[in-house]
């Protein structure tokens, strides 16, 4: 593309491959079962099964309401981010002149700047659709939660079917929410492109490393690892 160097193309390809590779590792790959998201899915299933045994599900609906509120917050934030990104298009001439004076930023043109801004807006747009769809799925999950039959009045097949539907709807809502948050994190990496392709590669690598550690090697993942009998967990440190 006019105005973009070969290094820009390499940096953009690295960014896209990193996003796709992370998606594969967390959701599809052979080691995805070790990711925090997938391990939490089993806890979602346990939650719904426990809710099935309760006649009073007020606590469960409150928990679901908290999930909905968090999703709605991120959906609103996505719209604000889209508006803020598009506002940058109004300052193209001033930004190009500013970057021309920066020693660490390469030369840029108005067309290059506008394409980068549109790309950033597209990432936030993708995040909005994911969060909005997740919010809708959580709404469906509330309905399914309320429709869980009483274990004393339903057959075993009816109970298993209801638990399966509610669990899978909850997992689907969480999956789309995670994808929306993933877009936010990669949007931070994308900002490096405004400083140049080298910064773009560096930002992408840093964000990818941080996200990988949170999914596979963080304190949160160690919560699900049972302590050995010889090393009971410390009540204060959790270690």
Tab-separated table of C-alpha atoms in Angstrom, residues 71-72 74-76 78-79 125-139 176-177 180:
chain	number	residue	atom	x	y	z
A	71	UNK	CA	-20.825	-6.765	29.878
A	72	UNK	CA	-22.987	-3.671	29.417
A	74	UNK	CA	-17.685	-2.802	28.268
A	75	UNK	CA	-20.201	-2.458	25.424
A	76	UNK	CA	-20.722	1.208	26.337
A	78	UNK	CA	-16.546	0.261	23.137
A	79	UNK	CA	-18.907	2.853	21.680
A	125	UNK	CA	-16.276	-2.021	16.540
A	126	UNK	CA	-15.542	-5.735	16.668
A	127	UNK	CA	-15.312	-5.510	20.466
A	128	UNK	CA	-18.693	-3.760	20.642
A	129	UNK	CA	-20.417	-6.473	18.635
A	130	UNK	CA	-18.890	-9.154	20.868
A	131	UNK	CA	-19.925	-7.415	24.077
A	132	UNK	CA	-23.408	-6.619	22.767
A	133	UNK	CA	-23.957	-10.228	21.702
A	134	UNK	CA	-22.596	-11.463	25.033
A	135	UNK	CA	-25.077	-9.224	26.849
A	136	UNK	CA	-27.903	-10.671	24.794
A	137	UNK	CA	-26.763	-14.214	25.540
A	138	UNK	CA	-26.646	-13.471	29.252
A	139	UNK	CA	-30.258	-12.270	28.922
A	176	UNK	CA	-17.971	-13.782	23.410
A	177	UNK	CA	-17.222	-11.553	26.393
A	180	UNK	CA	-14.402	-8.639	23.269
